[in-house]
């Protein structure tokens, strides 16, 4: 708001064209007021200013609620309050149920208030928006609405990870839906998905399929990062009369940054922890007829003892049943890191495996005790490239490729209110 000033010299701080105009106006004003401002007996005396002009009247603030509509019925339990205000220096939103109890929530963007969790079904709520202007006087508007009855068609939302887990720095956050989410509803779902990391790191959600979405940061998670993610899907419309069953929250953290690199040329694995090499291990990869995949993978599962059974392989030469120790799965197609005492003589020299990363029992045991699910491994220089989707291949894509899997534009943030103090990650989408 522009205010007038009582300082005649203030005109000198304006742009040049304005100064010229002001001088003309001022000259006319002086000529008009000279007689009134001159003291009796003075000849040619200059004008004497007695204070400035009165301040403009300060505009009054106003506010309006645009959704849900007043007295609306059958409102989804995921409802947010959309509002606008004018000439307000401060705007507050309050939502109460029929009993007068306040609903926790927060303003999440320009003109949007989101409850901290899904509203109750079949319940009447009153939203109040108060806008306070420069004059200090509040303007208040209210709107009452009623949520829908609990729907019979609900989609369950689940997370691969659970509270309290410690994972590797390459671990993607994996969220699944019990029913396919139509493409034109995915942006609405994604806007209700929030990731907060301490320390903050840029990241994005990527739709792997209609029933699965994942999140990864731009680079590997930093060591010992605290991660909180929330999917506020309760009551959210997901197409075809289906609604989200409930909200979901998960609290995890990463461990040290353990990163493995395998080079087919040297037949060695280099293991780093927090950027420092802690061990170099001789390995044997897949022979030419069954090559290992080159690309970036992460540890999917760890099995101290298991049995490899490939008797359903169409090639008789690849059929076997073998007891295995210290197995760490890398792909759905059956590539593992594992102990292979039968190939120790070939490790560091030549490739003899069926696609796995073979190492001695002692080295496999040592490595098994260093890693976590989600630790990344990069294999370089083999005859076959890793196929995206064959495992958690989120890091096998460039950042630009990964961003294309988001349902909302890069740079747009999803914001879910929380009463807990956290350091929010920079969310690209």
mmCIF file of N, CA and C in Angstrom, residues 276-388:
data_model
loop_
_atom_site.group_PDB
_atom_site.id
_atom_site.type_symbol
_atom_site.label_atom_id
_atom_site.label_comp_id
_atom_site.label_asym_id
_atom_site.label_seq_id
_atom_site.Cartn_x
_atom_site.Cartn_y
_atom_site.Cartn_z
ATOM 1 N N UNK A 276 35.462 -43.702 2.337
ATOM 2 C CA UNK A 276 36.801 -44.277 2.491
ATOM 3 C C UNK A 276 36.797 -45.762 2.152
ATOM 4 N N UNK A 277 37.786 -46.201 1.399
ATOM 5 C CA UNK A 277 37.900 -47.617 1.050
ATOM 6 C C UNK A 277 38.230 -48.415 2.310
ATOM 7 N N UNK A 278 37.400 -49.429 2.580
ATOM 8 C CA UNK A 278 37.654 -50.257 3.763
ATOM 9 C C UNK A 278 38.050 -51.685 3.381
ATOM 10 N N UNK A 279 37.828 -52.074 2.116
ATOM 11 C CA UNK A 279 38.258 -53.411 1.712
ATOM 12 C C UNK A 279 38.160 -53.546 0.192
ATOM 13 N N UNK A 280 39.071 -54.321 -0.386
ATOM 14 C CA UNK A 280 39.026 -54.706 -1.797
ATOM 15 C C UNK A 280 38.950 -56.223 -1.848
ATOM 16 N N UNK A 281 37.944 -56.745 -2.558
ATOM 17 C CA UNK A 281 37.647 -58.177 -2.525
ATOM 18 C C UNK A 281 37.743 -58.786 -3.927
ATOM 19 N N UNK A 282 38.520 -59.861 -4.096
ATOM 20 C CA UNK A 282 38.538 -60.569 -5.387
ATOM 21 C C UNK A 282 37.170 -61.210 -5.639
ATOM 22 N N UNK A 283 36.672 -61.110 -6.867
ATOM 23 C CA UNK A 283 35.355 -61.670 -7.179
ATOM 24 C C UNK A 283 35.384 -62.375 -8.539
ATOM 25 N N UNK A 284 34.348 -63.148 -8.771
ATOM 26 C CA UNK A 284 34.138 -63.753 -10.090
ATOM 27 C C UNK A 284 32.703 -63.439 -10.498
ATOM 28 N N UNK A 285 32.523 -62.947 -11.721
ATOM 29 C CA UNK A 285 31.205 -62.595 -12.226
ATOM 30 C C UNK A 285 30.691 -63.683 -13.161
ATOM 31 N N UNK A 286 29.594 -63.380 -13.868
ATOM 32 C CA UNK A 286 28.985 -64.369 -14.750
ATOM 33 C C UNK A 286 29.810 -64.644 -15.992
ATOM 34 N N UNK A 287 29.901 -65.920 -16.345
ATOM 35 C CA UNK A 287 30.613 -66.294 -17.571
ATOM 36 C C UNK A 287 29.856 -65.761 -18.783
ATOM 37 N N UNK A 288 30.429 -65.867 -19.966
ATOM 38 C CA UNK A 288 29.858 -65.245 -21.166
ATOM 39 C C UNK A 288 28.455 -65.741 -21.475
ATOM 40 N N UNK A 289 28.179 -67.006 -21.197
ATOM 41 C CA UNK A 289 26.844 -67.538 -21.500
ATOM 42 C C UNK A 289 25.790 -67.081 -20.492
ATOM 43 N N UNK A 290 26.232 -66.676 -19.301
ATOM 44 C CA UNK A 290 25.313 -66.168 -18.261
ATOM 45 C C UNK A 290 25.928 -64.932 -17.617
ATOM 46 N N UNK A 291 26.047 -63.839 -18.359
ATOM 47 C CA UNK A 291 26.767 -62.672 -17.847
ATOM 48 C C UNK A 291 26.034 -61.952 -16.720
ATOM 49 N N UNK A 292 26.802 -61.296 -15.887
ATOM 50 C CA UNK A 292 26.240 -60.427 -14.859
ATOM 51 C C UNK A 292 25.757 -59.140 -15.510
ATOM 52 N N UNK A 293 24.843 -58.458 -14.841
ATOM 53 C CA UNK A 293 24.311 -57.202 -15.368
ATOM 54 C C UNK A 293 25.173 -56.030 -14.929
ATOM 55 N N UNK A 294 25.479 -55.144 -15.881
ATOM 56 C CA UNK A 294 26.178 -53.905 -15.565
ATOM 57 C C UNK A 294 25.151 -52.819 -15.284
ATOM 58 N N UNK A 295 25.312 -52.138 -14.175
ATOM 59 C CA UNK A 295 24.381 -51.084 -13.804
ATOM 60 C C UNK A 295 24.434 -50.860 -12.308
ATOM 61 N N UNK A 296 23.560 -49.993 -11.820
ATOM 62 C CA UNK A 296 23.516 -49.682 -10.383
ATOM 63 C C UNK A 296 22.298 -50.335 -9.753
ATOM 64 N N UNK A 297 22.541 -51.183 -8.785
ATOM 65 C CA UNK A 297 21.511 -51.920 -8.065
ATOM 66 C C UNK A 297 21.631 -51.604 -6.583
ATOM 67 N N UNK A 298 20.691 -52.114 -5.795
ATOM 68 C CA UNK A 298 20.804 -52.032 -4.339
ATOM 69 C C UNK A 298 20.483 -53.402 -3.759
ATOM 70 N N UNK A 299 20.934 -53.623 -2.550
ATOM 71 C CA UNK A 299 20.639 -54.877 -1.862
ATOM 72 C C UNK A 299 19.154 -54.922 -1.537
ATOM 73 N N UNK A 300 18.462 -55.965 -2.051
ATOM 74 C CA UNK A 300 17.017 -56.104 -1.867
ATOM 75 C C UNK A 300 16.684 -56.922 -0.625
ATOM 76 N N UNK A 301 17.438 -57.984 -0.407
ATOM 77 C CA UNK A 301 17.241 -58.819 0.781
ATOM 78 C C UNK A 301 18.541 -59.507 1.131
ATOM 79 N N UNK A 302 18.659 -59.926 2.400
ATOM 80 C CA UNK A 302 19.858 -60.595 2.877
ATOM 81 C C UNK A 302 19.468 -61.929 3.491
ATOM 82 N N UNK A 303 20.140 -62.987 3.054
ATOM 83 C CA UNK A 303 19.844 -64.350 3.509
ATOM 84 C C UNK A 303 21.148 -65.002 3.962
ATOM 85 N N UNK A 304 21.259 -65.221 5.270
ATOM 86 C CA UNK A 304 22.499 -65.812 5.770
ATOM 87 C C UNK A 304 22.680 -67.226 5.238
ATOM 88 N N UNK A 305 21.597 -67.975 5.143
ATOM 89 C CA UNK A 305 21.628 -69.311 4.549
ATOM 90 C C UNK A 305 20.402 -69.467 3.654
ATOM 91 N N UNK A 306 20.583 -70.004 2.476
ATOM 92 C CA UNK A 306 19.471 -70.238 1.564
ATOM 93 C C UNK A 306 19.843 -71.372 0.608
ATOM 94 N N UNK A 307 18.927 -71.698 -0.273
ATOM 95 C CA UNK A 307 19.160 -72.723 -1.289
ATOM 96 C C UNK A 307 18.827 -72.136 -2.644
ATOM 97 N N UNK A 308 19.754 -72.235 -3.582
ATOM 98 C CA UNK A 308 19.483 -71.827 -4.953
ATOM 99 C C UNK A 308 18.965 -73.040 -5.710
ATOM 100 N N UNK A 309 17.784 -72.896 -6.259
ATOM 101 C CA UNK A 309 17.178 -73.999 -7.026
ATOM 102 C C UNK A 309 16.790 -73.449 -8.391
ATOM 103 N N UNK A 310 17.505 -73.864 -9.407
ATOM 104 C CA UNK A 310 17.249 -73.391 -10.772
ATOM 105 C C UNK A 310 16.782 -74.531 -11.679
ATOM 106 N N UNK A 311 16.119 -75.493 -11.104
ATOM 107 C CA UNK A 311 15.710 -76.661 -11.886
ATOM 108 C C UNK A 311 14.649 -76.341 -12.942
ATOM 109 N N UNK A 312 14.044 -75.155 -12.859
ATOM 110 C CA UNK A 312 13.063 -74.780 -13.877
ATOM 111 C C UNK A 312 13.687 -74.009 -15.035
ATOM 112 N N UNK A 313 15.029 -73.861 -15.025
ATOM 113 C CA UNK A 313 15.699 -73.165 -16.115
ATOM 114 C C UNK A 313 15.563 -73.965 -17.405
ATOM 115 N N UNK A 314 15.185 -73.316 -18.521
ATOM 116 C CA UNK A 314 15.030 -74.053 -19.782
ATOM 117 C C UNK A 314 16.322 -74.667 -20.303
ATOM 118 N N UNK A 315 17.457 -74.131 -19.873
ATOM 119 C CA UNK A 315 18.746 -74.672 -20.300
ATOM 120 C C UNK A 315 19.234 -75.684 -19.268
ATOM 121 N N UNK A 316 19.318 -76.966 -19.631
ATOM 122 C CA UNK A 316 19.756 -77.990 -18.668
ATOM 123 C C UNK A 316 21.099 -77.683 -18.027
ATOM 124 N N UNK A 317 21.971 -76.962 -18.762
ATOM 125 C CA UNK A 317 23.304 -76.657 -18.240
ATOM 126 C C UNK A 317 23.250 -75.697 -17.063
ATOM 127 N N UNK A 318 22.138 -75.000 -16.914
ATOM 128 C CA UNK A 318 22.015 -74.012 -15.835
ATOM 129 C C UNK A 318 21.176 -74.509 -14.666
ATOM 130 N N UNK A 319 20.838 -75.788 -14.657
ATOM 131 C CA UNK A 319 20.001 -76.325 -13.587
ATOM 132 C C UNK A 319 20.864 -76.868 -12.443
ATOM 133 N N UNK A 320 20.523 -76.430 -11.228
ATOM 134 C CA UNK A 320 21.257 -76.945 -10.068
ATOM 135 C C UNK A 320 20.475 -76.637 -8.799
ATOM 136 N N UNK A 321 20.797 -77.352 -7.744
ATOM 137 C CA UNK A 321 20.284 -77.078 -6.401
ATOM 138 C C UNK A 321 21.500 -77.007 -5.486
ATOM 139 N N UNK A 322 21.736 -75.837 -4.874
ATOM 140 C CA UNK A 322 22.970 -75.631 -4.118
ATOM 141 C C UNK A 322 22.691 -74.847 -2.839
ATOM 142 N N UNK A 323 23.272 -75.286 -1.743
ATOM 143 C CA UNK A 323 23.220 -74.534 -0.500
ATOM 144 C C UNK A 323 24.124 -73.308 -0.621
ATOM 145 N N UNK A 324 23.601 -72.167 -0.173
ATOM 146 C CA UNK A 324 24.331 -70.905 -0.325
ATOM 147 C C UNK A 324 24.390 -70.187 1.019
ATOM 148 N N UNK A 325 25.530 -69.558 1.274
ATOM 149 C CA UNK A 325 25.691 -68.745 2.479
ATOM 150 C C UNK A 325 25.912 -67.281 2.113
ATOM 151 N N UNK A 326 25.463 -66.407 3.004
ATOM 152 C CA UNK A 326 25.691 -64.966 2.923
ATOM 153 C C UNK A 326 25.245 -64.386 1.575
ATOM 154 N N UNK A 327 24.009 -64.680 1.235
ATOM 155 C CA UNK A 327 23.459 -64.225 -0.045
ATOM 156 C C UNK A 327 22.795 -62.854 0.107
ATOM 157 N N UNK A 328 23.078 -61.966 -0.827
ATOM 158 C CA UNK A 328 22.467 -60.635 -0.857
ATOM 159 C C UNK A 328 21.873 -60.423 -2.256
ATOM 160 N N UNK A 329 20.537 -60.394 -2.320
ATOM 161 C CA UNK A 329 19.873 -60.302 -3.619
ATOM 162 C C UNK A 329 20.036 -58.910 -4.225
ATOM 163 N N UNK A 330 20.298 -58.895 -5.565
ATOM 164 C CA UNK A 330 20.445 -57.655 -6.306
ATOM 165 C C UNK A 330 19.372 -57.469 -7.375
ATOM 166 N N UNK A 331 18.882 -58.564 -7.950
ATOM 167 C CA UNK A 331 17.862 -58.478 -9.002
ATOM 168 C C UNK A 331 16.778 -59.515 -8.767
ATOM 169 N N UNK A 332 15.595 -59.273 -9.366
ATOM 170 C CA UNK A 332 14.534 -60.269 -9.305
ATOM 171 C C UNK A 332 14.889 -61.472 -10.166
ATOM 172 N N UNK A 333 15.775 -61.254 -11.133
ATOM 173 C CA UNK A 333 16.165 -62.342 -12.024
ATOM 174 C C UNK A 333 17.132 -63.338 -11.416
ATOM 175 N N UNK A 334 17.575 -63.085 -10.187
ATOM 176 C CA UNK A 334 18.395 -64.084 -9.499
ATOM 177 C C UNK A 334 19.867 -63.763 -9.367
ATOM 178 N N UNK A 335 20.262 -62.501 -9.532
ATOM 179 C CA UNK A 335 21.665 -62.131 -9.326
ATOM 180 C C UNK A 335 21.857 -61.752 -7.854
ATOM 181 N N UNK A 336 22.855 -62.380 -7.243
ATOM 182 C CA UNK A 336 23.157 -62.180 -5.828
ATOM 183 C C UNK A 336 24.642 -61.906 -5.653
ATOM 184 N N UNK A 337 25.002 -61.335 -4.523
ATOM 185 C CA UNK A 337 26.358 -61.438 -3.983
ATOM 186 C C UNK A 337 26.301 -62.622 -3.033
ATOM 187 N N UNK A 338 27.243 -63.551 -3.104
ATOM 188 C CA UNK A 338 27.201 -64.689 -2.167
ATOM 189 C C UNK A 338 28.543 -65.397 -2.086
ATOM 190 N N UNK A 339 28.663 -66.210 -1.056
ATOM 191 C CA UNK A 339 29.862 -67.030 -0.878
ATOM 192 C C UNK A 339 29.880 -68.131 -1.923
ATOM 193 N N UNK A 340 31.031 -68.332 -2.537
ATOM 194 C CA UNK A 340 31.202 -69.393 -3.541
ATOM 195 C C UNK A 340 32.557 -70.051 -3.326
ATOM 196 N N UNK A 341 32.659 -70.925 -2.317
ATOM 197 C CA UNK A 341 33.955 -71.550 -2.023
ATOM 198 C C UNK A 341 34.500 -72.385 -3.176
ATOM 199 N N UNK A 342 33.603 -72.844 -4.057
ATOM 200 C CA UNK A 342 34.028 -73.659 -5.191
ATOM 201 C C UNK A 342 34.738 -72.858 -6.290
ATOM 202 N N UNK A 343 34.643 -71.514 -6.247
ATOM 203 C CA UNK A 343 35.262 -70.727 -7.324
ATOM 204 C C UNK A 343 36.385 -69.836 -6.821
ATOM 205 N N UNK A 344 36.900 -70.097 -5.622
ATOM 206 C CA UNK A 344 37.947 -69.235 -5.053
ATOM 207 C C UNK A 344 39.144 -69.116 -5.986
ATOM 208 N N UNK A 345 39.521 -70.194 -6.647
ATOM 209 C CA UNK A 345 40.685 -70.166 -7.542
ATOM 210 C C UNK A 345 40.466 -69.239 -8.730
ATOM 211 N N UNK A 346 39.208 -69.018 -9.093
ATOM 212 C CA UNK A 346 38.899 -68.146 -10.247
ATOM 213 C C UNK A 346 38.669 -66.704 -9.834
ATOM 214 N N UNK A 347 38.400 -66.471 -8.558
ATOM 215 C CA UNK A 347 38.069 -65.122 -8.095
ATOM 216 C C UNK A 347 39.269 -64.191 -8.239
ATOM 217 N N UNK A 348 39.014 -63.027 -8.849
ATOM 218 C CA UNK A 348 40.079 -62.081 -9.151
ATOM 219 C C UNK A 348 40.772 -62.386 -10.461
ATOM 220 N N UNK A 349 40.350 -63.479 -11.143
ATOM 221 C CA UNK A 349 41.055 -63.911 -12.358
ATOM 222 C C UNK A 349 40.120 -64.051 -13.564
ATOM 223 N N UNK A 350 39.019 -64.795 -13.373
ATOM 224 C CA UNK A 350 38.135 -65.069 -14.500
ATOM 225 C C UNK A 350 36.695 -65.231 -14.026
ATOM 226 N N UNK A 351 35.759 -65.108 -14.944
ATOM 227 C CA UNK A 351 34.339 -65.205 -14.606
ATOM 228 C C UNK A 351 33.815 -66.615 -14.840
ATOM 229 N N UNK A 352 33.184 -67.179 -13.803
ATOM 230 C CA UNK A 352 32.684 -68.547 -13.920
ATOM 231 C C UNK A 352 31.262 -68.707 -13.363
ATOM 232 N N UNK A 353 30.658 -67.637 -12.869
ATOM 233 C CA UNK A 353 29.359 -67.776 -12.204
ATOM 234 C C UNK A 353 28.208 -67.774 -13.212
ATOM 235 N N UNK A 354 26.993 -67.950 -12.683
ATOM 236 C CA UNK A 354 25.787 -67.908 -13.502
ATOM 237 C C UNK A 354 25.174 -66.504 -13.522
ATOM 238 N N UNK A 355 25.961 -65.492 -13.168
ATOM 239 C CA UNK A 355 25.510 -64.107 -13.162
ATOM 240 C C UNK A 355 25.672 -63.428 -11.822
ATOM 241 N N UNK A 356 25.988 -64.220 -10.793
ATOM 242 C CA UNK A 356 26.148 -63.662 -9.443
ATOM 243 C C UNK A 356 27.547 -63.100 -9.235
ATOM 244 N N UNK A 357 27.705 -62.360 -8.129
ATOM 245 C CA UNK A 357 29.012 -61.871 -7.700
ATOM 246 C C UNK A 357 29.530 -62.870 -6.678
ATOM 247 N N UNK A 358 30.480 -63.708 -7.106
ATOM 248 C CA UNK A 358 31.058 -64.745 -6.240
ATOM 249 C C UNK A 358 32.244 -64.206 -5.458
ATOM 250 N N UNK A 359 32.369 -64.642 -4.208
ATOM 251 C CA UNK A 359 33.548 -64.331 -3.410
ATOM 252 C C UNK A 359 33.757 -65.444 -2.392
ATOM 253 N N UNK A 360 34.876 -65.429 -1.719
ATOM 254 C CA UNK A 360 35.159 -66.475 -0.738
ATOM 255 C C UNK A 360 34.170 -66.398 0.415
ATOM 256 N N UNK A 361 34.077 -67.481 1.167
ATOM 257 C CA UNK A 361 33.165 -67.505 2.314
ATOM 258 C C UNK A 361 33.560 -66.459 3.345
ATOM 259 N N UNK A 362 34.855 -66.307 3.585
ATOM 260 C CA UNK A 362 35.324 -65.330 4.576
ATOM 261 C C UNK A 362 34.961 -63.910 4.156
ATOM 262 N N UNK A 363 35.182 -63.603 2.877
ATOM 263 C CA UNK A 363 34.864 -62.258 2.397
ATOM 264 C C UNK A 363 33.357 -62.020 2.353
ATOM 265 N N UNK A 364 32.601 -63.040 1.962
ATOM 266 C CA UNK A 364 31.143 -62.904 1.923
ATOM 267 C C UNK A 364 30.583 -62.688 3.325
ATOM 268 N N UNK A 365 31.131 -63.366 4.297
ATOM 269 C CA UNK A 365 30.728 -63.199 5.687
ATOM 270 C C UNK A 365 31.031 -61.786 6.159
ATOM 271 N N UNK A 366 32.248 -61.319 5.869
ATOM 272 C CA UNK A 366 32.638 -59.960 6.267
ATOM 273 C C UNK A 366 31.695 -58.934 5.642
ATOM 274 N N UNK A 367 31.454 -59.048 4.342
ATOM 275 C CA UNK A 367 30.617 -58.084 3.649
ATOM 276 C C UNK A 367 29.182 -58.117 4.172
ATOM 277 N N UNK A 368 28.680 -59.309 4.438
ATOM 278 C CA UNK A 368 27.321 -59.478 4.951
ATOM 279 C C UNK A 368 27.126 -58.685 6.241
ATOM 280 N N UNK A 369 28.180 -58.611 7.052
ATOM 281 C CA UNK A 369 28.104 -57.900 8.324
ATOM 282 C C UNK A 369 28.296 -56.391 8.191
ATOM 283 N N UNK A 370 28.655 -55.927 7.000
ATOM 284 C CA UNK A 370 28.839 -54.491 6.770
ATOM 285 C C UNK A 370 27.614 -53.822 6.155
ATOM 286 N N UNK A 371 26.816 -54.588 5.444
ATOM 287 C CA UNK A 371 25.772 -53.997 4.603
ATOM 288 C C UNK A 371 24.381 -54.039 5.235
ATOM 289 N N UNK A 372 23.500 -53.266 4.633
ATOM 290 C CA UNK A 372 22.075 -53.245 4.975
ATOM 291 C C UNK A 372 21.258 -53.308 3.696
ATOM 292 N N UNK A 373 20.005 -53.697 3.816
ATOM 293 C CA UNK A 373 19.095 -53.596 2.689
ATOM 294 C C UNK A 373 19.067 -52.134 2.248
ATOM 295 N N UNK A 374 19.239 -51.908 0.961
ATOM 296 C CA UNK A 374 19.271 -50.548 0.436
ATOM 297 C C UNK A 374 20.656 -50.025 0.140
ATOM 298 N N UNK A 375 21.709 -50.771 0.517
ATOM 299 C CA UNK A 375 23.056 -50.338 0.160
ATOM 300 C C UNK A 375 23.267 -50.520 -1.338
ATOM 301 N N UNK A 376 23.870 -49.528 -2.019
ATOM 302 C CA UNK A 376 24.031 -49.608 -3.475
ATOM 303 C C UNK A 376 25.287 -50.349 -3.914
ATOM 304 N N UNK A 377 25.178 -50.941 -5.103
ATOM 305 C CA UNK A 377 26.305 -51.604 -5.736
ATOM 306 C C UNK A 377 26.283 -51.287 -7.216
ATOM 307 N N UNK A 378 27.422 -50.887 -7.750
ATOM 308 C CA UNK A 378 27.540 -50.617 -9.179
ATOM 309 C C UNK A 378 28.468 -51.662 -9.794
ATOM 310 N N UNK A 379 27.962 -52.320 -10.837
ATOM 311 C CA UNK A 379 28.753 -53.309 -11.577
ATOM 312 C C UNK A 379 29.075 -52.697 -12.932
ATOM 313 N N UNK A 380 30.366 -52.749 -13.300
ATOM 314 C CA UNK A 380 30.801 -52.111 -14.542
ATOM 315 C C UNK A 380 31.505 -53.107 -15.473
ATOM 316 N N UNK A 381 31.283 -52.915 -16.792
ATOM 317 C CA UNK A 381 32.095 -53.583 -17.804
ATOM 318 C C UNK A 381 31.695 -54.978 -18.212
ATOM 319 N N UNK A 382 30.479 -55.421 -17.922
ATOM 320 C CA UNK A 382 30.069 -56.762 -18.346
ATOM 321 C C UNK A 382 29.361 -56.708 -19.704
ATOM 322 N N UNK A 383 29.024 -57.883 -20.227
ATOM 323 C CA UNK A 383 28.440 -57.975 -21.566
ATOM 324 C C UNK A 383 26.953 -57.614 -21.606
ATOM 325 N N UNK A 384 26.308 -57.504 -20.468
ATOM 326 C CA UNK A 384 24.876 -57.263 -20.437
ATOM 327 C C UNK A 384 24.564 -56.050 -19.569
ATOM 328 N N UNK A 385 23.641 -55.203 -20.067
ATOM 329 C CA UNK A 385 23.211 -54.049 -19.293
ATOM 330 C C UNK A 385 22.036 -54.428 -18.406
ATOM 331 N N UNK A 386 22.004 -53.820 -17.217
ATOM 332 C CA UNK A 386 20.909 -54.050 -16.289
ATOM 333 C C UNK A 386 19.602 -53.531 -16.893
ATOM 334 N N UNK A 387 18.559 -54.335 -16.819
ATOM 335 C CA UNK A 387 17.251 -53.930 -17.300
ATOM 336 C C UNK A 387 16.507 -53.220 -16.174
ATOM 337 N N UNK A 388 16.060 -52.002 -16.450
ATOM 338 C CA UNK A 388 15.311 -51.263 -15.434
ATOM 339 C C UNK A 388 14.040 -52.020 -15.063
#
